[in-house]
PDB file of C-alpha atoms in Angstrom:
ATOM      1  CA  MET A   1      -0.006   0.002  -0.001  1.00  0.00           C
ATOM      2  CA  GLU A   2       1.330   3.417  -1.010  1.00  0.00           C
ATOM      3  CA  LEU A   3      -0.013   6.694   0.360  1.00  0.00           C
ATOM      4  CA  THR A   4       0.501  10.020  -1.389  1.00  0.00           C
ATOM      5  CA  TRP A   5      -0.630  13.335   0.133  1.00  0.00           C
ATOM      6  CA  TYR A   6      -1.570  16.149  -2.258  1.00  0.00           C
ATOM      7  CA  GLY A   7      -2.233  18.669   0.473  1.00  0.00           C
ATOM      8  CA  HIS A   8      -5.368  19.491   2.444  1.00  0.00           C
ATOM      9  CA  SER A   9      -7.353  16.233   2.688  1.00  0.00           C
ATOM     10  CA  THR A  10      -6.499  14.888  -0.751  1.00  0.00           C
ATOM     11  CA  TRP A  11      -4.817  11.462  -0.721  1.00  0.00           C
ATOM     12  CA  HIS A  12      -3.982   8.889  -3.352  1.00  0.00           C
ATOM     13  CA  VAL A  13      -3.929   5.320  -2.100  1.00  0.00           C
ATOM     14  CA  THR A  14      -2.576   2.402  -4.128  1.00  0.00           C
ATOM     15  CA  VAL A  15      -3.524  -1.119  -3.058  1.00  0.00           C
ATOM     16  CA  ASP A  16      -1.853  -3.634  -5.370  1.00  0.00           C
ATOM     17  CA  ASP A  17      -3.197  -2.660  -8.815  1.00  0.00           C
ATOM     18  CA  THR A  18      -6.078  -0.515  -7.534  1.00  0.00           C
ATOM     19  CA  GLU A  19      -5.784   3.285  -7.284  1.00  0.00           C
ATOM     20  CA  LEU A  20      -8.091   5.318  -5.018  1.00  0.00           C
ATOM     21  CA  LEU A  21      -8.251   9.108  -4.717  1.00  0.00           C
ATOM     22  CA  ILE A  22      -9.780  10.692  -1.623  1.00  0.00           C
ATOM     23  CA  ASP A  23     -11.355  14.194  -1.572  1.00  0.00           C
ATOM     24  CA  PRO A  24      -9.966  15.698  -4.807  1.00  0.00           C
ATOM     25  CA  PHE A  25      -9.058  19.360  -4.115  1.00  0.00           C
ATOM     26  CA  PHE A  26      -5.902  20.477  -5.934  1.00  0.00           C
ATOM     27  CA  ASP A  27      -6.284  24.224  -5.487  1.00  0.00           C
ATOM     28  CA  ASN A  28      -4.191  24.180  -2.332  1.00  0.00           C
ATOM     29  CA  PRO A  29      -0.677  25.477  -1.610  1.00  0.00           C
ATOM     30  CA  LYS A  30       0.856  22.077  -0.838  1.00  0.00           C
ATOM     31  CA  THR A  31       0.642  20.520  -4.318  1.00  0.00           C
ATOM     32  CA  ASP A  32       2.115  21.132  -7.761  1.00  0.00           C
ATOM     33  CA  THR A  33       0.345  18.129  -9.246  1.00  0.00           C
ATOM     34  CA  ASP A  34      -1.860  18.578 -12.273  1.00  0.00           C
ATOM     35  CA  PRO A  35      -4.935  16.419 -11.533  1.00  0.00           C
ATOM     36  CA  GLU A  36      -5.077  15.592 -15.217  1.00  0.00           C
ATOM     37  CA  GLU A  37      -2.007  13.419 -14.626  1.00  0.00           C
ATOM     38  CA  LEU A  38      -3.939  11.114 -12.347  1.00  0.00           C
ATOM     39  CA  ASP A  39      -6.171   8.255 -13.409  1.00  0.00           C
ATOM     40  CA  PRO A  40      -7.726   6.712 -10.280  1.00  0.00           C
ATOM     41  CA  ASP A  41     -10.024   3.738 -10.456  1.00  0.00           C
ATOM     42  CA  TYR A  42     -12.079   5.021  -7.542  1.00  0.00           C
ATOM     43  CA  VAL A  43     -12.763   8.417  -5.995  1.00  0.00           C
ATOM     44  CA  LEU A  44     -13.867   8.501  -2.378  1.00  0.00           C
ATOM     45  CA  LEU A  45     -15.630  11.595  -1.022  1.00  0.00           C
ATOM     46  CA  THR A  46     -15.839  12.094   2.759  1.00  0.00           C
ATOM     47  CA  HIS A  47     -18.454  14.870   2.458  1.00  0.00           C
ATOM     48  CA  GLY A  48     -19.745  17.533   0.143  1.00  0.00           C
ATOM     49  CA  HIS A  49     -17.881  20.660   1.165  1.00  0.00           C
ATOM     50  CA  ALA A  50     -16.254  22.501  -1.723  1.00  0.00           C
ATOM     51  CA  ASP A  51     -12.689  21.924  -0.449  1.00  0.00           C
ATOM     52  CA  HIS A  52     -13.282  18.171  -0.711  1.00  0.00           C
ATOM     53  CA  ILE A  53     -15.197  17.787  -3.994  1.00  0.00           C
ATOM     54  CA  ALA A  54     -13.996  20.771  -6.065  1.00  0.00           C
ATOM     55  CA  ASP A  55     -12.115  18.662  -8.614  1.00  0.00           C
ATOM     56  CA  ALA A  56     -14.570  15.771  -8.803  1.00  0.00           C
ATOM     57  CA  ASP A  57     -15.358  16.675 -12.396  1.00  0.00           C
ATOM     58  CA  ARG A  58     -11.721  15.952 -13.383  1.00  0.00           C
ATOM     59  CA  PHE A  59     -12.265  12.264 -12.707  1.00  0.00           C
ATOM     60  CA  ARG A  60     -15.571  11.477 -14.361  1.00  0.00           C
ATOM     61  CA  ASP A  61     -14.234   8.152 -15.648  1.00  0.00           C
ATOM     62  CA  ALA A  62     -13.615   6.872 -12.095  1.00  0.00           C
ATOM     63  CA  HIS A  63     -16.112   5.075  -9.903  1.00  0.00           C
ATOM     64  CA  PHE A  64     -17.216   7.358  -7.074  1.00  0.00           C
ATOM     65  CA  VAL A  65     -18.010   6.198  -3.547  1.00  0.00           C
ATOM     66  CA  ALA A  66     -19.780   8.412  -0.973  1.00  0.00           C
ATOM     67  CA  THR A  67     -23.059   8.709   0.913  1.00  0.00           C
ATOM     68  CA  PRO A  68     -26.101   8.422  -1.372  1.00  0.00           C
ATOM     69  CA  GLU A  69     -26.798  12.144  -0.942  1.00  0.00           C
ATOM     70  CA  VAL A  70     -23.288  13.189  -2.022  1.00  0.00           C
ATOM     71  CA  ILE A  71     -23.315  10.705  -4.922  1.00  0.00           C
ATOM     72  CA  GLY A  72     -26.597  12.180  -6.130  1.00  0.00           C
ATOM     73  CA  TYR A  73     -25.194  15.688  -5.866  1.00  0.00           C
ATOM     74  CA  VAL A  74     -21.945  15.103  -7.796  1.00  0.00           C
ATOM     75  CA  THR A  75     -23.885  13.153 -10.391  1.00  0.00           C
ATOM     76  CA  ASP A  76     -26.162  16.141 -11.054  1.00  0.00           C
ATOM     77  CA  GLU A  77     -23.710  18.985 -10.522  1.00  0.00           C
ATOM     78  CA  TYR A  78     -20.307  17.554 -11.523  1.00  0.00           C
ATOM     79  CA  GLY A  79     -21.260  15.159 -14.283  1.00  0.00           C
ATOM     80  CA  VAL A  80     -20.151  12.028 -12.446  1.00  0.00           C
ATOM     81  CA  GLU A  81     -21.504   9.017 -14.309  1.00  0.00           C
ATOM     82  CA  ASP A  82     -20.593   6.009 -12.176  1.00  0.00           C
ATOM     83  CA  GLY A  83     -21.065   5.901  -8.419  1.00  0.00           C
ATOM     84  CA  THR A  84     -21.949   3.790  -5.402  1.00  0.00           C
ATOM     85  CA  GLY A  85     -23.843   5.253  -2.471  1.00  0.00           C
ATOM     86  CA  MET A  86     -23.056   3.682   0.850  1.00  0.00           C
ATOM     87  CA  ASN A  87     -23.435   4.577   4.527  1.00  0.00           C
ATOM     88  CA  MET A  88     -21.797   4.310   7.941  1.00  0.00           C
ATOM     89  CA  GLY A  89     -20.502   0.874   8.820  1.00  0.00           C
ATOM     90  CA  GLY A  90     -20.719  -0.467   5.305  1.00  0.00           C
ATOM     91  CA  THR A  91     -17.788  -2.006   3.425  1.00  0.00           C
ATOM     92  CA  PHE A  92     -17.379  -1.671  -0.332  1.00  0.00           C
ATOM     93  CA  GLU A  93     -15.112  -3.973  -2.305  1.00  0.00           C
ATOM     94  CA  ALA A  94     -13.085  -1.879  -4.707  1.00  0.00           C
ATOM     95  CA  ASP A  95     -11.126  -4.474  -6.701  1.00  0.00           C
ATOM     96  CA  ASP A  96      -7.970  -5.056  -4.565  1.00  0.00           C
ATOM     97  CA  ALA A  97      -9.143  -2.804  -1.736  1.00  0.00           C
ATOM     98  CA  PHE A  98     -11.902  -2.910   0.885  1.00  0.00           C
ATOM     99  CA  VAL A  99     -13.360   0.471   1.802  1.00  0.00           C
ATOM    100  CA  THR A 100     -15.221   0.804   5.119  1.00  0.00           C
ATOM    101  CA  MET A 101     -17.152   3.953   5.763  1.00  0.00           C
ATOM    102  CA  VAL A 102     -17.027   5.266   9.327  1.00  0.00           C
ATOM    103  CA  ARG A 103     -18.532   8.346  10.879  1.00  0.00           C
ATOM    104  CA  ALA A 104     -16.957  11.774  11.209  1.00  0.00           C
ATOM    105  CA  ASP A 105     -18.275  14.571  13.426  1.00  0.00           C
ATOM    106  CA  HIS A 106     -18.620  17.609  11.165  1.00  0.00           C
ATOM    107  CA  THR A 107     -21.172  19.426   9.023  1.00  0.00           C
ATOM    108  CA  ASN A 108     -21.984  18.601   5.421  1.00  0.00           C
ATOM    109  CA  GLY A 109     -23.580  21.395   3.421  1.00  0.00           C
ATOM    110  CA  LEU A 110     -23.204  20.613  -0.239  1.00  0.00           C
ATOM    111  CA  ASP A 111     -20.507  22.829  -1.788  1.00  0.00           C
ATOM    112  CA  THR A 112     -20.420  24.426   1.696  1.00  0.00           C
ATOM    113  CA  GLY A 113     -23.853  25.902   1.052  1.00  0.00           C
ATOM    114  CA  TYR A 114     -26.673  26.044   3.574  1.00  0.00           C
ATOM    115  CA  GLY A 115     -29.539  24.978   1.339  1.00  0.00           C
ATOM    116  CA  ALA A 116     -29.069  21.203   1.494  1.00  0.00           C
ATOM    117  CA  SER A 117     -27.144  18.627   3.468  1.00  0.00           C
ATOM    118  CA  GLY A 118     -25.172  15.666   2.174  1.00  0.00           C
ATOM    119  CA  GLY A 119     -26.079  13.577   5.233  1.00  0.00           C
ATOM    120  CA  MET A 120     -23.556  12.356   7.779  1.00  0.00           C
ATOM    121  CA  PRO A 121     -19.931  13.171   6.918  1.00  0.00           C
ATOM    122  CA  ALA A 122     -17.592  10.223   6.751  1.00  0.00           C
ATOM    123  CA  GLY A 123     -14.115   8.867   7.155  1.00  0.00           C
ATOM    124  CA  PHE A 124     -12.758   5.870   5.291  1.00  0.00           C
ATOM    125  CA  VAL A 125     -10.763   2.834   6.444  1.00  0.00           C
ATOM    126  CA  ILE A 126      -9.044   1.251   3.432  1.00  0.00           C
ATOM    127  CA  SER A 127      -7.503  -2.199   3.715  1.00  0.00           C
ATOM    128  CA  ASP A 128      -6.181  -4.956   1.471  1.00  0.00           C
ATOM    129  CA  THR A 129      -8.259  -7.590   3.299  1.00  0.00           C
ATOM    130  CA  LYS A 130     -11.893  -7.713   4.251  1.00  0.00           C
ATOM    131  CA  PRO A 131     -12.449  -6.544   7.859  1.00  0.00           C
ATOM    132  CA  THR A 132     -13.542  -9.302  10.220  1.00  0.00           C
ATOM    133  CA  GLN A 133     -13.527  -9.851  13.993  1.00  0.00           C
ATOM    134  CA  VAL A 134     -10.444 -11.973  13.575  1.00  0.00           C
ATOM    135  CA  SER A 135      -7.291  -9.854  13.742  1.00  0.00           C
ATOM    136  CA  ASP A 136      -5.118 -10.212  10.613  1.00  0.00           C
ATOM    137  CA  GLU A 137      -1.534  -9.233  11.316  1.00  0.00           C
ATOM    138  CA  GLU A 138      -0.637  -9.401   7.623  1.00  0.00           C
ATOM    139  CA  SER A 139      -3.216  -6.863   6.469  1.00  0.00           C
ATOM    140  CA  GLU A 140      -2.398  -3.241   5.580  1.00  0.00           C
ATOM    141  CA  THR A 141      -4.941  -0.649   6.678  1.00  0.00           C
ATOM    142  CA  PHE A 142      -5.112   3.162   6.272  1.00  0.00           C
ATOM    143  CA  TYR A 143      -7.638   5.349   8.092  1.00  0.00           C
ATOM    144  CA  HIS A 144      -8.546   8.685   6.559  1.00  0.00           C
ATOM    145  CA  ALA A 145     -10.422  10.432   9.376  1.00  0.00           C
ATOM    146  CA  GLY A 146     -12.122  13.040   7.164  1.00  0.00           C
ATOM    147  CA  ASP A 147     -13.091  16.380   8.616  1.00  0.00           C
ATOM    148  CA  THR A 148     -13.885  15.549  12.233  1.00  0.00           C
ATOM    149  CA  SER A 149     -13.654  16.400  15.864  1.00  0.00           C
ATOM    150  CA  LEU A 150     -12.373  13.901  18.400  1.00  0.00           C
ATOM    151  CA  MET A 151     -14.975  11.226  18.921  1.00  0.00           C
ATOM    152  CA  SER A 152     -15.169   8.129  21.136  1.00  0.00           C
ATOM    153  CA  GLU A 153     -15.865   5.927  18.123  1.00  0.00           C
ATOM    154  CA  MET A 154     -12.167   6.168  17.296  1.00  0.00           C
ATOM    155  CA  ARG A 155     -11.326   4.545  20.615  1.00  0.00           C
ATOM    156  CA  ASP A 156     -14.265   2.131  20.843  1.00  0.00           C
ATOM    157  CA  VAL A 157     -14.738   0.911  17.261  1.00  0.00           C
ATOM    158  CA  ILE A 158     -12.227   2.086  14.649  1.00  0.00           C
ATOM    159  CA  GLY A 159      -9.118   1.307  16.708  1.00  0.00           C
ATOM    160  CA  PRO A 160      -9.968  -2.096  18.213  1.00  0.00           C
ATOM    161  CA  PHE A 161     -11.984  -3.561  15.344  1.00  0.00           C
ATOM    162  CA  LEU A 162     -10.626  -2.015  12.163  1.00  0.00           C
ATOM    163  CA  GLU A 163      -7.052  -1.834  13.434  1.00  0.00           C
ATOM    164  CA  PRO A 164      -5.502   0.864  11.211  1.00  0.00           C
ATOM    165  CA  ASP A 165      -1.767   0.683  10.655  1.00  0.00           C
ATOM    166  CA  ALA A 166      -1.643   4.319   9.521  1.00  0.00           C
ATOM    167  CA  VAL A 167      -3.947   7.266  10.125  1.00  0.00           C
ATOM    168  CA  ALA A 168      -4.314  10.717   8.577  1.00  0.00           C
ATOM    169  CA  VAL A 169      -5.934  13.221  10.907  1.00  0.00           C
ATOM    170  CA  PRO A 170      -6.946  16.903  10.431  1.00  0.00           C
ATOM    171  CA  ILE A 171      -4.950  19.245  12.624  1.00  0.00           C
ATOM    172  CA  GLY A 172      -6.065  22.672  11.328  1.00  0.00           C
ATOM    173  CA  ASP A 173      -8.394  23.483  14.228  1.00  0.00           C
ATOM    174  CA  HIS A 174     -11.309  25.922  13.665  1.00  0.00           C
ATOM    175  CA  PHE A 175     -13.238  23.576  11.328  1.00  0.00           C
ATOM    176  CA  THR A 176     -11.841  20.303  12.716  1.00  0.00           C
ATOM    177  CA  MET A 177      -9.619  18.981  15.475  1.00  0.00           C
ATOM    178  CA  GLY A 178      -6.490  20.921  16.353  1.00  0.00           C
ATOM    179  CA  PRO A 179      -3.125  19.355  17.115  1.00  0.00           C
ATOM    180  CA  ALA A 180      -3.996  18.319  20.735  1.00  0.00           C
ATOM    181  CA  GLN A 181      -7.266  16.533  19.902  1.00  0.00           C
ATOM    182  CA  ALA A 182      -5.743  15.034  16.737  1.00  0.00           C
ATOM    183  CA  ALA A 183      -2.952  13.575  18.883  1.00  0.00           C
ATOM    184  CA  ILE A 184      -5.501  11.968  21.204  1.00  0.00           C
ATOM    185  CA  ALA A 185      -7.194  10.484  18.104  1.00  0.00           C
ATOM    186  CA  VAL A 186      -3.879   8.929  17.037  1.00  0.00           C
ATOM    187  CA  ASP A 187      -3.488   7.466  20.509  1.00  0.00           C
ATOM    188  CA  TRP A 188      -7.026   6.084  20.553  1.00  0.00           C
ATOM    189  CA  VAL A 189      -6.857   4.299  17.167  1.00  0.00           C
ATOM    190  CA  ASP A 190      -3.362   3.005  18.115  1.00  0.00           C
ATOM    191  CA  ALA A 191      -1.908   3.261  14.630  1.00  0.00           C
ATOM    192  CA  ASP A 192       1.797   2.757  13.997  1.00  0.00           C
ATOM    193  CA  TYR A 193       2.094   5.746  11.671  1.00  0.00           C
ATOM    194  CA  ALA A 194       0.331   9.125  11.697  1.00  0.00           C
ATOM    195  CA  PHE A 195       0.101  11.970   9.216  1.00  0.00           C
ATOM    196  CA  PRO A 196      -1.289  15.470   9.732  1.00  0.00           C
ATOM    197  CA  MET A 197      -3.617  16.869   7.046  1.00  0.00           C
ATOM    198  CA  HIS A 198      -6.171  19.687   6.553  1.00  0.00           C
ATOM    199  CA  TYR A 199      -3.878  22.529   7.612  1.00  0.00           C
ATOM    200  CA  ASP A 200      -2.179  25.584   6.070  1.00  0.00           C
ATOM    201  CA  THR A 201      -4.677  25.760   3.166  1.00  0.00           C
ATOM    202  CA  PHE A 202      -6.218  29.091   4.267  1.00  0.00           C
ATOM    203  CA  PRO A 203      -5.669  31.459   7.235  1.00  0.00           C
ATOM    204  CA  PRO A 204      -8.118  29.974   9.785  1.00  0.00           C
ATOM    205  CA  ILE A 205      -6.340  26.576   9.649  1.00  0.00           C
ATOM    206  CA  GLU A 206      -2.686  27.680   9.629  1.00  0.00           C
ATOM    207  CA  GLN A 207      -0.739  25.369  11.945  1.00  0.00           C
ATOM    208  CA  ASP A 208       2.817  24.364  12.759  1.00  0.00           C
ATOM    209  CA  PRO A 209       2.730  20.573  12.308  1.00  0.00           C
ATOM    210  CA  GLU A 210       5.536  20.202  14.812  1.00  0.00           C
ATOM    211  CA  ASP A 211       2.947  21.115  17.457  1.00  0.00           C
ATOM    212  CA  PHE A 212       1.139  17.942  16.412  1.00  0.00           C
ATOM    213  CA  VAL A 213       4.349  15.922  16.660  1.00  0.00           C
ATOM    214  CA  ARG A 214       4.878  17.154  20.228  1.00  0.00           C
ATOM    215  CA  GLU A 215       1.252  16.483  21.178  1.00  0.00           C
ATOM    216  CA  VAL A 216       1.456  12.886  19.926  1.00  0.00           C
ATOM    217  CA  ASP A 217       4.634  12.419  21.970  1.00  0.00           C
ATOM    218  CA  ALA A 218       2.843  13.858  25.006  1.00  0.00           C
ATOM    219  CA  THR A 219       0.206  11.088  24.831  1.00  0.00           C
ATOM    220  CA  GLY A 220       2.912   8.510  25.465  1.00  0.00           C
ATOM    221  CA  ASN A 221       1.941   6.695  22.274  1.00  0.00           C
ATOM    222  CA  ASP A 222       4.823   5.380  20.191  1.00  0.00           C
ATOM    223  CA  ALA A 223       3.234   6.139  16.784  1.00  0.00           C
ATOM    224  CA  GLU A 224       5.699   7.506  14.278  1.00  0.00           C
ATOM    225  CA  VAL A 225       4.518  10.903  12.992  1.00  0.00           C
ATOM    226  CA  HIS A 226       5.453  11.732   9.384  1.00  0.00           C
ATOM    227  CA  VAL A 227       4.913  15.295   8.317  1.00  0.00           C
ATOM    228  CA  LEU A 228       4.739  14.823   4.559  1.00  0.00           C
ATOM    229  CA  ASP A 229       5.521  17.445   1.955  1.00  0.00           C
ATOM    230  CA  GLY A 230       2.831  17.973  -0.625  1.00  0.00           C
ATOM    231  CA  ASP A 231       3.013  15.331  -3.377  1.00  0.00           C
ATOM    232  CA  GLU A 232       5.150  13.048  -1.156  1.00  0.00           C
ATOM    233  CA  THR A 233       4.563   9.313  -1.092  1.00  0.00           C
ATOM    234  CA  PHE A 234       4.815   7.075   1.964  1.00  0.00           C
ATOM    235  CA  ASP A 235       5.249   3.355   1.239  1.00  0.00           C
ATOM    236  CA  LEU A 236       3.347   1.660   4.052  1.00  0.00           C
ATOM    237  CA  SER A 237       4.262  -1.824   2.836  1.00  0.00           C
ATOM    238  CA  ASP A 238       7.963  -1.088   3.121  1.00  0.00           C
ATOM    239  CA  GLN A 239       7.482   0.150   6.681  1.00  0.00           C
ATOM    240  CA  LEU A 240       5.386  -2.794   7.833  1.00  0.00           C
ATOM    241  CA  TRP A 241       7.351  -5.623   6.205  1.00  0.00           C
TER     242      TRP A 241
END
């Protein structure tokens, strides 16, 4: 499994021969990537805010996965032709990957408007094996927390049952968790590797990611924090094996 961060909440995840793109938003200061260079098989949308779906129309040939409300919206407004609506707790088989939708505590106005809601916002847990109650030490699992506050579901469900090896958490504060709460989230899900995201895109969410590094250390958790540069790839397989 390879993880590439394009800034903000935009991630590219490769599982064997399957490519997944999460929350396409390339108008951010961390990336120099032209989205036209990418050809994902699947696009996952955590929610309908503009800074998470703005470039959805660049990937009309991909298969989209989101809540039914968000799928309906990007179908009508962004010209998406192929999509699967799912909901919290469900798992979608995306060729070589298994995508489990989990809750996120946030709002979900479509295109950040107030006229309609896209339903519950989401996070995604992506793994190369189907989640079961039997722990699989050979699986590789990445948790994209979406836009969220700290929530007990991270400690009670996502950590012990979905067992992420790596987690990306928002640290920008104001609209999501800040560094302190994000560090507690890392501790609760008990991942081996942690990445900050959703910061420095616009003034209200400017952060020094080293504050997040210190906060994770303060929890006593031994997770390795990697502050990625925009467009940088982290090879999770190499780290685990």
